[in-house]
Amino acid sequence: MAENKGKTDSIRMSTQGCRTNNGFVQNEDILEKDPDPGSRLDGAVAVLGPVEPDLKDIRPYAGMPKEVLFQFSGQARYRLPREVLFWLTVASVFVLIGATIAIIAVSPKCLDWWQAGPMYQIYPRSFKDSDMDGNGDLKGIQEKLDYIRTLNIKTIWITSFYKSSLKDFRHGVEDFREIDPIFGTMKDFENLVAAIHDKGLKLIIDFIPNHTSDKHAWFQLSRTRTGKYTDYYIWHDCTRENGITVPPNNWLSVYGNSSWHFDEVRNQCYFHQFMREQPDLNFHNPDVQEEIKEIIQFWLTKGVDGFSFDAVKFLLEAEHLRDEAQVNKTQIPDTVTHYWELYHDFTTTQVGMHDIVRSFRQTMDQYSREPGRYRFMGIEAYGESIDRTMMYYGLPFVQEADFPFNNYLSELNAPSGNGVFEVITSWMENMPEGKWPNWMIGGPDRARLTSRLGAEYVNIMNMLVFTLPGTPITYYGEEIGMRNILVTNLNESYDVDTLFSKSPMQWDNSSNAGFSEANHTWLPTSSDYHTVNVDV
């Protein structure tokens, strides 16, 4: 009996397609149907495969097996809503991604340190004397860092302090890796950099790669044709007639007269765009470019946060040495001696010059990889047209300067609303999209604001540059309205016309305006220092 009962149960399981109820019984009466009474059951029972359920009269129920679930899921009323929800989800994801990209693209990026606050330009020989020799120095700047911080300055810009023979306001450099003893030692510089950084400030310095002093070791080796230094400068044969040099062409120095000077040691003429004591380097020579790269790296390693490159439009000259065209074609050629009497098509902004500037940028970028240590690059483009000035920003995908310094406001010699408006709109309308502007109202090569426009315009012009978009740049003393000095007997090997805006900083109404305790200062203080000084 027991054996027969087991066979009967086996047959029942087979007829139900091996389906189980999984504990839910509400529809069991529907799913379990008796086999057809007319069917034959032999002694040997065949194992039947799964029976496809008839779903016409069945509704979904909890716990249904996957075979039944798949049958329902394929029906249109279940499939279509599912597909609609799926594609809506996909579309939503793409919309969110697109919106995120758009927001990032149109949102202004976080300002870098050179954008986030003003720059303060210091002429070091005139800022503060710490050793009572009548000359400002690096220690003097360090003593006054707290004052600079009270101005909410973010970046200190120190003009040239390299070892120099003092020609052309210290731009005739004898050694680019040495501090001139007037300003102190390399240790003083390192201490100053550390103190500046400790106070959360940044430091940029001047660098003029175009030329050196004629006392530079490179020039001394070049004039004797020593090794690779033979072609470090621009040499050319010239003739001597009755003790007078006949230059290779009519090119003129910025300061007037021929830009060629005969050297008796080498028996050739060398080229100088500025003073004869400042021979131009030959940037067609790859060795010269490598030397300048190493100098940039030297100061970046010292902790400098950026450079102001000056006179870069003079880096290359045409190698064909053809005469430049006269402005007045009827003028007798022998009487053309002033720089402005020629079009300087062969001695400024030559093809390849911007490639050299970009190489400076690439060198500095190598030191900008650490977070918060971006190295700033500015270009002094004085005397350039607005179009050529804008070229120093670089190309859309090839960066050069972070900005060329904007000195156009410092060239206004009369108070004029229209003049100010034209300067501002000219810069903003010509500046490439996405670039950063800057504004200056003074500098070491310009008359002081008070002397140009009058004391009544000091506050309004300072307010103007601080409210315009971009980085404001203040030349030392402009914040208190210092004016040009009025003396002419200066006894200095400088371009006298540039000295009047370099008088000592006026700190208080004590002797020498608090600049120095020496009996004599390198330049006299302005006569108004009793009432125009930092204390007041």
Coordinates of C-alpha atoms in Angstrom, one line a residue:
M1 CA 0.0 0.0 0.0
A2 CA 2.8 2.4 0.9
E3 CA 4.5 1.7 -2.5
N4 CA 1.3 2.3 -4.4
K5 CA 0.7 5.6 -2.5
G6 CA 4.2 6.8 -3.5
K7 CA 3.5 6.2 -7.1
T8 CA 0.3 8.0 -6.9
D9 CA 2.0 11.1 -5.4
S10 CA 4.7 11.0 -8.1
I11 CA 2.0 11.0 -10.8
R12 CA 0.3 13.9 -9.1
M13 CA 3.5 15.9 -9.1
S14 CA 4.1 15.2 -12.7
T15 CA 0.7 16.4 -13.8
Q16 CA 1.2 19.7 -12.0
G17 CA 4.4 20.4 -13.9
C18 CA 6.4 20.2 -10.7
R19 CA 5.0 23.5 -9.5
T20 CA 4.9 24.3 -5.8
N21 CA 2.9 26.9 -4.0
N22 CA 5.7 28.3 -1.9
G23 CA 3.3 28.7 1.0
F24 CA 0.7 30.8 -0.8
V25 CA -2.6 29.0 -1.2
Q26 CA -5.1 31.6 -2.3
N27 CA -4.9 30.6 -5.9
E28 CA -4.1 27.0 -5.5
D29 CA -7.6 25.9 -6.4
I30 CA -7.2 27.7 -9.7
L31 CA -3.8 26.4 -10.6
E32 CA -4.3 22.8 -9.6
K33 CA -6.7 21.1 -12.0
D34 CA -7.5 17.4 -12.2
P35 CA -6.1 15.6 -15.1
D36 CA -8.4 14.8 -17.9
P37 CA -10.5 11.8 -16.9
G38 CA -10.0 10.4 -20.4
S39 CA -6.2 10.3 -20.1
R40 CA -4.4 7.0 -19.7
L41 CA -1.9 6.3 -17.0
D42 CA 0.2 3.3 -17.7
G43 CA 2.4 1.6 -15.2
A44 CA 5.5 3.4 -16.4
V45 CA 5.0 7.1 -16.0
A46 CA 6.8 9.5 -18.3
V47 CA 8.4 12.6 -16.7
L48 CA 6.6 15.6 -18.1
G49 CA 8.3 19.0 -18.7
P50 CA 7.1 22.3 -17.3
V51 CA 3.6 23.2 -18.5
E52 CA 3.1 26.7 -19.8
P53 CA 0.4 28.1 -17.6
D54 CA -2.7 29.6 -19.2
L55 CA -2.6 33.3 -18.1
K56 CA -6.0 34.4 -19.5
D57 CA -7.7 34.0 -16.2
I58 CA -4.8 34.5 -13.9
R59 CA -3.8 37.8 -12.2
P60 CA -0.4 38.5 -10.7
Y61 CA 0.0 37.3 -7.2
A62 CA 2.6 37.4 -4.5
G63 CA 5.2 34.7 -4.7
M64 CA 4.6 33.7 -8.3
P65 CA 7.5 31.8 -9.9
K66 CA 9.8 33.6 -12.4
E67 CA 8.3 31.8 -15.3
V68 CA 4.9 33.3 -14.6
L69 CA 6.5 36.7 -13.7
F70 CA 8.2 36.8 -17.1
Q71 CA 5.0 36.1 -18.9
F72 CA 3.4 39.1 -17.2
S73 CA 6.4 41.4 -17.6
G74 CA 6.2 40.9 -21.4
Q75 CA 2.7 42.3 -21.6
A76 CA 2.5 45.8 -23.1
R77 CA 0.7 47.3 -20.1
Y78 CA 3.8 46.4 -17.9
R79 CA 6.5 46.8 -20.5
L80 CA 5.8 50.3 -21.8
P81 CA 5.8 52.1 -18.5
R82 CA 9.0 50.4 -17.6
E83 CA 10.7 51.4 -20.8
V84 CA 9.4 55.0 -20.4
L85 CA 10.8 55.2 -16.9
F86 CA 14.1 53.8 -18.1
W87 CA 14.6 56.4 -20.9
L88 CA 13.4 59.2 -18.7
T89 CA 16.1 58.2 -16.2
V90 CA 18.8 58.1 -19.0
A91 CA 17.6 61.5 -20.3
S92 CA 17.7 63.0 -16.8
V93 CA 21.3 61.8 -16.3
F94 CA 22.4 63.4 -19.5
V95 CA 20.6 66.7 -18.6
L96 CA 22.3 66.8 -15.2
I97 CA 25.7 66.1 -16.8
G98 CA 25.1 68.9 -19.4
A99 CA 23.9 71.3 -16.7
T100 CA 27.0 70.6 -14.6
I101 CA 29.4 71.2 -17.5
A102 CA 27.5 74.4 -18.4
I103 CA 27.7 75.7 -14.9
I104 CA 31.4 75.0 -14.7
A105 CA 32.0 76.6 -18.0
V106 CA 30.1 79.9 -17.3
S107 CA 31.1 80.2 -13.6
P108 CA 34.1 82.4 -12.8
K109 CA 37.0 80.4 -11.6
C110 CA 38.5 81.0 -8.2
L111 CA 40.9 84.0 -8.3
D112 CA 44.6 83.2 -8.0
W113 CA 46.9 85.2 -5.7
W114 CA 48.0 87.7 -8.4
Q115 CA 44.3 88.5 -9.1
A116 CA 43.0 88.5 -5.5
G117 CA 44.6 91.7 -4.3
P118 CA 46.7 94.8 -5.2
M119 CA 50.4 94.8 -6.1
Y120 CA 52.8 97.3 -4.6
Q121 CA 55.8 98.3 -6.7
I122 CA 59.0 99.3 -4.7
Y123 CA 62.1 101.0 -6.0
P124 CA 64.4 99.5 -3.4
R125 CA 67.0 102.3 -3.3
S126 CA 64.3 104.8 -2.2
F127 CA 62.1 102.8 0.1
K128 CA 63.9 102.4 3.5
D129 CA 67.5 102.7 4.5
S130 CA 68.5 100.2 7.3
D131 CA 72.2 100.7 7.5
M132 CA 72.5 104.6 7.4
D133 CA 74.4 104.8 4.1
G134 CA 71.7 107.0 2.5
N135 CA 70.5 104.1 0.2
G136 CA 67.4 102.0 0.6
D137 CA 68.0 98.3 0.9
L138 CA 66.5 94.9 1.3
K139 CA 66.5 94.9 5.1
G140 CA 64.7 98.2 4.9
I141 CA 61.9 96.6 2.9
Q142 CA 61.7 93.8 5.4
E143 CA 61.3 96.4 8.3
K144 CA 58.3 97.9 6.6
L145 CA 56.3 94.7 5.7
D146 CA 53.7 95.4 8.4
Y147 CA 53.0 98.8 6.8
I148 CA 52.5 97.1 3.5
R149 CA 50.1 94.6 5.0
T150 CA 48.0 97.5 6.4
L151 CA 47.4 98.6 2.8
N152 CA 45.9 95.1 2.1
I153 CA 48.6 94.5 -0.4
K154 CA 48.9 90.9 -1.6
T155 CA 52.0 91.1 -3.8
I156 CA 55.2 93.1 -3.5
W157 CA 57.0 94.0 -6.8
I158 CA 60.7 94.9 -6.3
T159 CA 62.4 96.6 -9.2
S160 CA 66.0 95.7 -10.3
F161 CA 68.5 95.0 -7.5
Y162 CA 71.1 93.0 -9.4
K163 CA 74.8 93.8 -9.3
S164 CA 75.1 96.8 -11.6
S165 CA 77.2 99.7 -12.6
L166 CA 74.2 102.0 -12.0
K167 CA 73.7 102.9 -15.7
D168 CA 70.1 103.5 -16.7
F169 CA 68.6 103.1 -13.3
R170 CA 70.4 99.7 -12.5
H171 CA 69.5 97.9 -15.7
G172 CA 73.1 97.5 -16.8
V173 CA 73.5 94.2 -15.0
E174 CA 77.0 92.8 -14.3
D175 CA 75.8 89.6 -12.7
F176 CA 72.2 88.3 -12.8
R177 CA 72.9 86.0 -9.8
E178 CA 74.3 88.6 -7.4
I179 CA 72.7 91.3 -5.2
D180 CA 74.2 94.7 -5.6
P181 CA 76.1 95.6 -2.4
I182 CA 74.1 98.8 -2.1
F183 CA 71.0 96.6 -1.3
G184 CA 72.7 94.0 0.9
T185 CA 73.6 90.3 0.4
M186 CA 72.0 87.2 -0.9
K187 CA 71.3 86.2 2.7
D188 CA 69.4 89.5 3.1
F189 CA 67.4 88.6 0.1
E190 CA 66.6 85.1 1.3
N191 CA 65.5 86.5 4.7
L192 CA 63.3 89.0 2.9
V193 CA 61.6 86.2 0.8
A194 CA 61.0 84.2 4.0
A195 CA 59.5 87.2 5.8
I196 CA 57.3 88.1 2.9
H197 CA 55.9 84.5 2.7
D198 CA 55.5 84.3 6.5
K199 CA 53.2 87.3 6.3
G200 CA 51.1 85.6 3.5
L201 CA 52.4 87.9 0.8
K202 CA 54.0 87.1 -2.6
L203 CA 57.1 88.5 -4.3
I204 CA 57.8 89.3 -7.9
I205 CA 61.0 90.9 -9.2
D206 CA 62.2 92.7 -12.3
F207 CA 64.2 91.0 -15.0
I208 CA 65.5 92.5 -18.3
P209 CA 66.9 89.7 -20.4
N210 CA 67.6 91.9 -23.5
H211 CA 71.1 93.2 -22.5
T212 CA 73.8 93.2 -19.9
S213 CA 76.5 95.6 -18.7
D214 CA 79.6 95.8 -20.7
K215 CA 81.4 94.7 -17.5
H216 CA 79.5 91.4 -17.5
A217 CA 81.8 88.3 -17.7
W218 CA 79.9 87.1 -20.8
F219 CA 80.8 90.4 -22.7
Q220 CA 84.4 90.3 -21.6
L221 CA 84.7 86.7 -22.9
S222 CA 82.8 87.6 -26.1
R223 CA 85.0 90.6 -27.0
T224 CA 88.1 88.2 -26.9
R225 CA 86.2 85.6 -28.9
T226 CA 86.5 83.0 -26.2
G227 CA 84.7 79.7 -26.9
K228 CA 80.9 79.7 -27.0
Y229 CA 80.8 83.3 -25.7
T230 CA 82.0 84.5 -29.1
D231 CA 78.5 85.0 -30.4
Y232 CA 76.7 85.8 -27.1
Y233 CA 76.4 89.4 -28.4
I234 CA 75.6 91.0 -31.8
W235 CA 78.9 91.8 -33.5
H236 CA 79.5 93.1 -37.0
D237 CA 82.3 94.5 -39.0
C238 CA 82.3 98.3 -39.3
T239 CA 84.8 100.8 -40.8
R240 CA 86.8 103.5 -39.1
E241 CA 87.5 106.7 -41.1
N242 CA 89.7 109.4 -39.4
G243 CA 88.8 108.0 -36.0
I244 CA 85.1 108.0 -36.7
T245 CA 83.1 104.8 -36.8
V246 CA 81.0 104.1 -39.8
P247 CA 78.2 101.8 -38.6
P248 CA 76.8 98.9 -40.6
N249 CA 73.4 100.6 -40.9
N250 CA 71.2 103.5 -39.7
W251 CA 69.8 101.7 -36.6
L252 CA 69.5 104.1 -33.6
S253 CA 69.7 103.7 -29.9
V254 CA 66.6 104.5 -27.7
Y255 CA 68.7 107.3 -26.3
G256 CA 69.7 108.7 -29.7
N257 CA 72.6 108.3 -32.1
S258 CA 73.9 105.1 -33.6
S259 CA 73.1 101.8 -31.8
W260 CA 76.6 100.5 -32.9
H261 CA 79.7 101.0 -30.9
F262 CA 83.2 100.1 -31.9
D263 CA 85.2 97.8 -29.6
E264 CA 88.9 98.1 -29.9
V265 CA 89.6 94.7 -28.3
R266 CA 87.6 92.7 -30.9
N267 CA 88.0 95.3 -33.6
Q268 CA 84.3 95.1 -34.4
C269 CA 81.1 97.0 -33.6
Y270 CA 78.6 95.6 -31.1
F271 CA 74.9 96.5 -31.1
H272 CA 73.1 98.2 -28.2
Q273 CA 69.5 99.3 -28.2
F274 CA 70.0 101.4 -25.1
M275 CA 73.3 102.9 -23.7
R276 CA 76.6 101.8 -25.1
E277 CA 77.4 100.3 -21.7
Q278 CA 74.5 97.9 -22.2
P279 CA 75.3 95.6 -25.2
D280 CA 72.4 93.5 -26.5
L281 CA 72.5 89.8 -26.1
N282 CA 72.2 87.7 -29.3
F283 CA 68.9 85.7 -28.8
H284 CA 69.4 84.0 -32.1
N285 CA 72.0 82.0 -30.2
P286 CA 70.4 79.0 -28.5
D287 CA 73.2 79.1 -25.8
V288 CA 72.0 82.6 -24.8
Q289 CA 68.4 81.4 -24.5
E290 CA 69.6 78.5 -22.3
E291 CA 71.6 80.9 -20.1
I292 CA 68.5 83.1 -19.5
K293 CA 66.4 80.0 -18.7
E294 CA 68.9 79.0 -16.0
I295 CA 68.8 82.5 -14.5
I296 CA 65.0 82.3 -14.3
Q297 CA 65.3 78.9 -12.6
F298 CA 67.9 80.3 -10.2
W299 CA 65.6 82.9 -8.8
L300 CA 62.5 80.7 -8.8
T301 CA 64.5 78.2 -6.7
K302 CA 65.2 81.1 -4.3
G303 CA 61.4 81.4 -3.7
V304 CA 60.5 84.2 -6.0
D305 CA 56.8 84.0 -7.0
G306 CA 57.0 85.7 -10.4
F307 CA 58.8 88.0 -12.7
S308 CA 58.2 91.3 -14.5
F309 CA 60.0 91.0 -17.8
D310 CA 61.0 94.3 -19.4
A311 CA 62.2 95.4 -22.8
V312 CA 61.2 92.1 -24.4
K313 CA 60.2 93.7 -27.7
F314 CA 63.9 94.3 -28.2
L315 CA 65.0 90.7 -27.8
L316 CA 65.4 90.0 -31.6
E317 CA 66.7 92.1 -34.5
A318 CA 66.6 91.3 -38.2
E319 CA 69.7 89.5 -39.3
H320 CA 69.8 91.1 -42.7
L321 CA 70.8 94.5 -41.1
R322 CA 68.9 96.6 -43.7
D323 CA 68.4 100.3 -43.0
E324 CA 65.1 101.2 -41.2
A325 CA 62.8 103.6 -42.9
Q326 CA 62.8 107.3 -42.0
V327 CA 59.6 108.8 -40.7
N328 CA 60.4 112.0 -42.7
K329 CA 61.7 110.7 -46.0
T330 CA 62.9 114.2 -47.0
Q331 CA 65.2 114.5 -44.0
I332 CA 68.9 114.3 -44.7
P333 CA 69.9 110.8 -43.5
D334 CA 73.0 112.0 -41.7
T335 CA 70.8 114.2 -39.5
V336 CA 68.6 111.4 -38.3
T337 CA 69.8 110.9 -34.8
H338 CA 66.7 110.6 -32.6
Y339 CA 65.0 107.3 -32.0
W340 CA 61.5 108.6 -33.0
E341 CA 62.8 109.6 -36.5
L342 CA 62.8 106.0 -37.7
Y343 CA 60.3 103.2 -38.1
H344 CA 61.7 100.4 -36.0
D345 CA 60.5 97.5 -38.2
F346 CA 63.8 95.6 -38.0
T347 CA 64.7 96.1 -34.3
T348 CA 61.5 95.5 -32.4
T349 CA 58.9 92.7 -32.2
Q350 CA 60.5 90.5 -34.7
V351 CA 59.2 87.1 -35.8
G352 CA 60.2 84.6 -33.1
M353 CA 60.2 87.1 -30.3
H354 CA 56.9 85.7 -28.9
D355 CA 58.3 82.2 -29.1
I356 CA 61.1 83.3 -26.7
V357 CA 58.6 84.8 -24.3
R358 CA 56.6 81.6 -24.4
S359 CA 59.8 79.7 -23.5
F360 CA 60.0 81.9 -20.4
R361 CA 56.4 80.9 -19.6
Q362 CA 57.2 77.2 -20.0
T363 CA 60.2 77.5 -17.7
M364 CA 58.1 79.1 -15.0
D365 CA 55.3 76.6 -15.4
Q366 CA 57.7 73.9 -14.3
Y367 CA 57.7 75.6 -10.9
S368 CA 53.9 76.1 -10.8
R369 CA 52.9 72.5 -10.2
E370 CA 52.7 72.7 -6.4
P371 CA 49.3 73.8 -5.0
G372 CA 49.4 77.5 -4.2
R373 CA 52.7 78.0 -5.8
Y374 CA 51.7 79.4 -9.2
R375 CA 54.5 81.6 -10.7
F376 CA 53.3 84.9 -12.1
M377 CA 54.6 86.3 -15.3
G378 CA 54.1 90.0 -16.3
I379 CA 55.4 91.9 -19.3
E380 CA 56.3 95.5 -19.4
A381 CA 55.2 96.6 -22.9
Y382 CA 55.8 100.4 -22.7
G383 CA 55.5 102.2 -25.9
E384 CA 53.6 99.5 -27.7
S385 CA 50.3 100.0 -29.5
I386 CA 47.2 98.5 -27.8
D387 CA 47.1 95.7 -30.4
R388 CA 50.7 94.7 -29.9
T389 CA 50.3 95.0 -26.1
M390 CA 47.4 92.5 -26.2
M391 CA 49.6 90.0 -28.1
Y392 CA 51.5 89.4 -24.8
Y393 CA 48.5 87.7 -23.4
G394 CA 49.3 84.8 -25.8
L395 CA 47.0 82.8 -28.0
P396 CA 43.8 81.0 -27.0
F397 CA 45.6 77.7 -26.2
V398 CA 49.2 79.1 -25.8
Q399 CA 49.7 81.3 -22.8
E400 CA 52.4 83.9 -22.5
A401 CA 52.1 86.6 -19.8
D402 CA 49.3 86.5 -17.2
F403 CA 49.0 90.1 -18.2
P404 CA 51.1 92.9 -19.8
F405 CA 51.3 95.8 -17.4
N406 CA 48.8 98.5 -18.3
N407 CA 50.6 101.8 -17.9
Y408 CA 48.2 103.9 -20.1
L409 CA 46.6 105.7 -17.1
S410 CA 50.1 106.7 -15.9
E411 CA 50.6 108.5 -19.3
L412 CA 47.7 110.9 -18.7
N413 CA 49.2 114.3 -18.2
A414 CA 46.0 116.3 -17.7
P415 CA 42.8 115.5 -15.8
S416 CA 40.3 114.4 -18.4
G417 CA 37.2 112.3 -18.0
N418 CA 37.2 111.5 -21.7
G419 CA 40.9 110.5 -21.5
V420 CA 40.2 108.1 -18.6
F421 CA 37.2 106.7 -20.3
E422 CA 39.2 106.0 -23.5
V423 CA 42.0 104.3 -21.7
I424 CA 39.6 102.0 -19.8
T425 CA 37.4 101.1 -22.8
S426 CA 40.4 100.6 -25.1
W427 CA 41.9 98.0 -22.8
M428 CA 38.7 96.2 -21.9
E429 CA 37.5 96.1 -25.5
N430 CA 40.8 94.8 -27.0
M431 CA 41.7 92.4 -24.2
P432 CA 41.2 88.8 -25.3
E433 CA 38.2 86.9 -23.9
G434 CA 38.8 85.3 -20.6
K435 CA 42.0 87.3 -19.8
W436 CA 42.6 89.5 -16.7
P437 CA 43.1 93.3 -16.7
N438 CA 45.3 95.4 -14.5
W439 CA 45.7 99.2 -13.9
M440 CA 48.6 101.4 -12.9
I441 CA 48.7 105.2 -12.2
G442 CA 52.5 105.5 -11.7
G443 CA 55.8 103.9 -11.9
P444 CA 59.6 104.5 -11.7
D445 CA 59.7 105.7 -15.4
R446 CA 56.7 108.1 -15.1
A447 CA 56.1 111.4 -13.4
R448 CA 54.2 111.0 -10.2
L449 CA 50.4 111.4 -10.1
T450 CA 50.4 114.5 -8.0
S451 CA 52.9 116.2 -10.4
R452 CA 50.9 115.2 -13.5
L453 CA 47.3 115.8 -12.4
G454 CA 47.4 117.7 -9.2
A455 CA 47.0 116.7 -5.5
E456 CA 43.2 117.0 -5.7
Y457 CA 43.1 114.0 -8.1
V458 CA 45.2 111.6 -5.9
N459 CA 42.3 110.1 -4.0
I460 CA 39.9 109.8 -7.0
M461 CA 42.6 108.1 -9.2
N462 CA 43.5 105.7 -6.4
M463 CA 39.8 104.9 -5.9
L464 CA 39.4 104.4 -9.7
V465 CA 42.1 101.7 -10.0
F466 CA 40.7 99.9 -6.9
T467 CA 37.2 99.8 -8.3
L468 CA 37.9 98.8 -11.9
P469 CA 37.9 95.0 -12.7
G470 CA 41.3 93.5 -12.5
T471 CA 44.5 93.9 -10.4
P472 CA 45.4 97.4 -9.2
I473 CA 49.1 98.2 -9.0
T474 CA 50.4 101.0 -6.8
Y475 CA 53.9 102.6 -7.1
Y476 CA 55.4 103.3 -3.6
G477 CA 54.3 106.7 -2.3
E478 CA 51.3 107.1 -4.7
E479 CA 49.1 106.1 -1.8
I480 CA 50.0 109.2 0.1
G481 CA 50.3 111.6 -2.8
M482 CA 54.1 112.0 -3.1
R483 CA 55.2 114.3 -5.9
N484 CA 58.3 114.6 -8.1
I485 CA 61.4 116.2 -6.6
L486 CA 62.4 119.5 -8.1
V487 CA 66.2 119.4 -8.1
T488 CA 68.4 119.0 -11.1
N489 CA 72.0 118.6 -9.8
L490 CA 71.8 114.9 -9.0
N491 CA 75.3 113.7 -9.7
E492 CA 74.2 110.2 -10.7
S493 CA 74.9 108.0 -13.7
Y494 CA 71.2 107.6 -14.4
D495 CA 68.9 108.9 -17.0
V496 CA 68.1 112.1 -15.2
D497 CA 64.6 112.4 -16.6
T498 CA 63.6 109.2 -14.7
L499 CA 65.0 110.3 -11.3
F500 CA 62.3 112.8 -10.3
S501 CA 59.8 110.1 -9.4
K502 CA 62.4 108.1 -7.3
S503 CA 62.8 110.3 -4.3
P504 CA 62.9 108.6 -0.9
M505 CA 59.7 107.3 0.7
Q506 CA 58.2 109.9 3.1
W507 CA 57.5 108.0 6.4
D508 CA 57.2 110.9 8.9
N509 CA 58.2 114.5 9.4
S510 CA 61.6 113.7 11.0
S511 CA 65.0 114.2 9.3
N512 CA 65.1 112.8 5.8
A513 CA 61.4 112.0 6.1
G514 CA 62.2 108.9 8.2
F515 CA 63.8 107.3 5.2
S516 CA 67.3 107.3 6.6
E517 CA 69.4 108.4 9.6
A518 CA 72.3 109.2 7.3
N519 CA 73.6 112.8 6.9
H520 CA 73.1 112.5 3.2
T521 CA 70.7 110.5 1.1
W522 CA 71.2 109.4 -2.5
L523 CA 68.4 111.6 -3.6
P524 CA 66.9 114.5 -1.6
T525 CA 63.5 114.1 -0.1
S526 CA 60.6 116.2 -1.4
S527 CA 60.1 119.6 0.3
D528 CA 56.6 118.7 1.3
Y529 CA 57.4 115.7 3.5
H530 CA 56.4 117.5 6.7
T531 CA 52.8 117.4 5.6
V532 CA 52.8 114.5 3.1
N533 CA 54.0 111.3 4.8
V534 CA 52.7 108.0 6.1
D535 CA 52.2 109.2 9.7
V536 CA 50.0 112.1 8.5

